[in-house]
Amino acid sequence: MGIEDYGGGQGPEPDVLVVTTNDVSGYRVQEVLGEVFGLTVRSRHLGSQIGAGLKSMVGGELKGLTKTLVQTRNQAMERLVEQARARGANGVLMFRFDVTEAADVGTEVCAYGTAVVLARE
């Protein structure tokens, strides 16, 4: 597996800019549209559970679980961007992830932030 299997984020010129900061250099917030989020819950399949159990005995990275978590985070972020776009936003400020166990059957990943309309200064 290459590095592309373990990354995420946006392409070079997104229509909805997602940042972890309060503001964006060169832009001003024209309108605040409110909180947006993208949520997904993924269960682990039996094969990855067995592999993770065996790997944990010798140590090291659980690559299958890492790849699944990256895919899950990317899906949550895509849903956040879809929601922001649907509300008329071209930016999301204060972007964050929240990850929790969901009733011992999977992992819940929530991507959230504040949808805004940005204008160039």
PDB file of C-alpha atoms in Angstrom, residues 13-63:
ATOM      1  CA  GLU A  13      -8.736  23.939  -5.584  1.00  0.00           C
ATOM      2  CA  PRO A  14     -11.823  22.835  -3.646  1.00  0.00           C
ATOM      3  CA  ASP A  15     -15.172  24.593  -4.125  1.00  0.00           C
ATOM      4  CA  VAL A  16     -15.685  24.406  -0.343  1.00  0.00           C
ATOM      5  CA  LEU A  17     -12.476  25.271   1.517  1.00  0.00           C
ATOM      6  CA  VAL A  18     -12.163  23.338   4.796  1.00  0.00           C
ATOM      7  CA  VAL A  19      -9.680  24.639   7.370  1.00  0.00           C
ATOM      8  CA  THR A  20      -8.951  24.020  11.038  1.00  0.00           C
ATOM      9  CA  THR A  21      -8.384  27.723  11.734  1.00  0.00           C
ATOM     10  CA  ASN A  22     -10.768  30.530  12.769  1.00  0.00           C
ATOM     11  CA  ASP A  23     -10.097  32.501   9.596  1.00  0.00           C
ATOM     12  CA  VAL A  24      -8.464  32.248   6.175  1.00  0.00           C
ATOM     13  CA  SER A  25      -5.694  34.601   5.102  1.00  0.00           C
ATOM     14  CA  GLY A  26      -6.834  36.807   2.215  1.00  0.00           C
ATOM     15  CA  TYR A  27     -10.543  36.214   2.895  1.00  0.00           C
ATOM     16  CA  ARG A  28     -13.166  37.705   5.160  1.00  0.00           C
ATOM     17  CA  VAL A  29     -16.203  35.921   6.539  1.00  0.00           C
ATOM     18  CA  GLN A  30     -19.180  37.413   4.748  1.00  0.00           C
ATOM     19  CA  GLU A  31     -21.802  35.220   6.402  1.00  0.00           C
ATOM     20  CA  VAL A  32     -21.888  32.531   9.083  1.00  0.00           C
ATOM     21  CA  LEU A  33     -24.321  29.746   8.172  1.00  0.00           C
ATOM     22  CA  GLY A  34     -23.833  27.635  11.290  1.00  0.00           C
ATOM     23  CA  GLU A  35     -22.609  24.206  12.291  1.00  0.00           C
ATOM     24  CA  VAL A  36     -22.313  21.438   9.730  1.00  0.00           C
ATOM     25  CA  PHE A  37     -21.225  17.863  10.221  1.00  0.00           C
ATOM     26  CA  GLY A  38     -20.676  14.609   8.421  1.00  0.00           C
ATOM     27  CA  LEU A  39     -21.165  11.368  10.278  1.00  0.00           C
ATOM     28  CA  THR A  40     -20.447   7.726   9.536  1.00  0.00           C
ATOM     29  CA  VAL A  41     -20.309   4.563  11.597  1.00  0.00           C
ATOM     30  CA  ARG A  42     -18.227   1.634  10.400  1.00  0.00           C
ATOM     31  CA  SER A  43     -18.042  -1.875  11.769  1.00  0.00           C
ATOM     32  CA  ARG A  44     -14.905  -3.942  11.527  1.00  0.00           C
ATOM     33  CA  HIS A  45     -15.158  -7.157   9.560  1.00  0.00           C
ATOM     34  CA  LEU A  46     -14.145 -10.440  11.135  1.00  0.00           C
ATOM     35  CA  GLY A  47     -10.981 -10.815   9.051  1.00  0.00           C
ATOM     36  CA  SER A  48      -9.562  -7.501  10.195  1.00  0.00           C
ATOM     37  CA  GLN A  49     -10.471  -8.266  13.804  1.00  0.00           C
ATOM     38  CA  ILE A  50      -8.608 -11.591  13.703  1.00  0.00           C
ATOM     39  CA  GLY A  51      -5.634  -9.998  11.929  1.00  0.00           C
ATOM     40  CA  ALA A  52      -5.555  -7.140  14.444  1.00  0.00           C
ATOM     41  CA  GLY A  53      -5.685  -9.608  17.321  1.00  0.00           C
ATOM     42  CA  LEU A  54      -2.751 -11.590  15.956  1.00  0.00           C
ATOM     43  CA  LYS A  55      -0.754  -8.447  15.146  1.00  0.00           C
ATOM     44  CA  SER A  56      -1.300  -7.055  18.641  1.00  0.00           C
ATOM     45  CA  MET A  57       0.593 -10.048  20.056  1.00  0.00           C
ATOM     46  CA  VAL A  58       3.789  -9.076  18.227  1.00  0.00           C
ATOM     47  CA  GLY A  59       3.298  -5.313  17.992  1.00  0.00           C
ATOM     48  CA  GLY A  60       3.367  -2.915  15.077  1.00  0.00           C
ATOM     49  CA  GLU A  61       0.927  -0.956  12.988  1.00  0.00           C
ATOM     50  CA  LEU A  62      -2.462  -2.456  12.220  1.00  0.00           C
ATOM     51  CA  LYS A  63      -2.418  -1.422   8.542  1.00  0.00           C
TER      52      LYS A  63
END
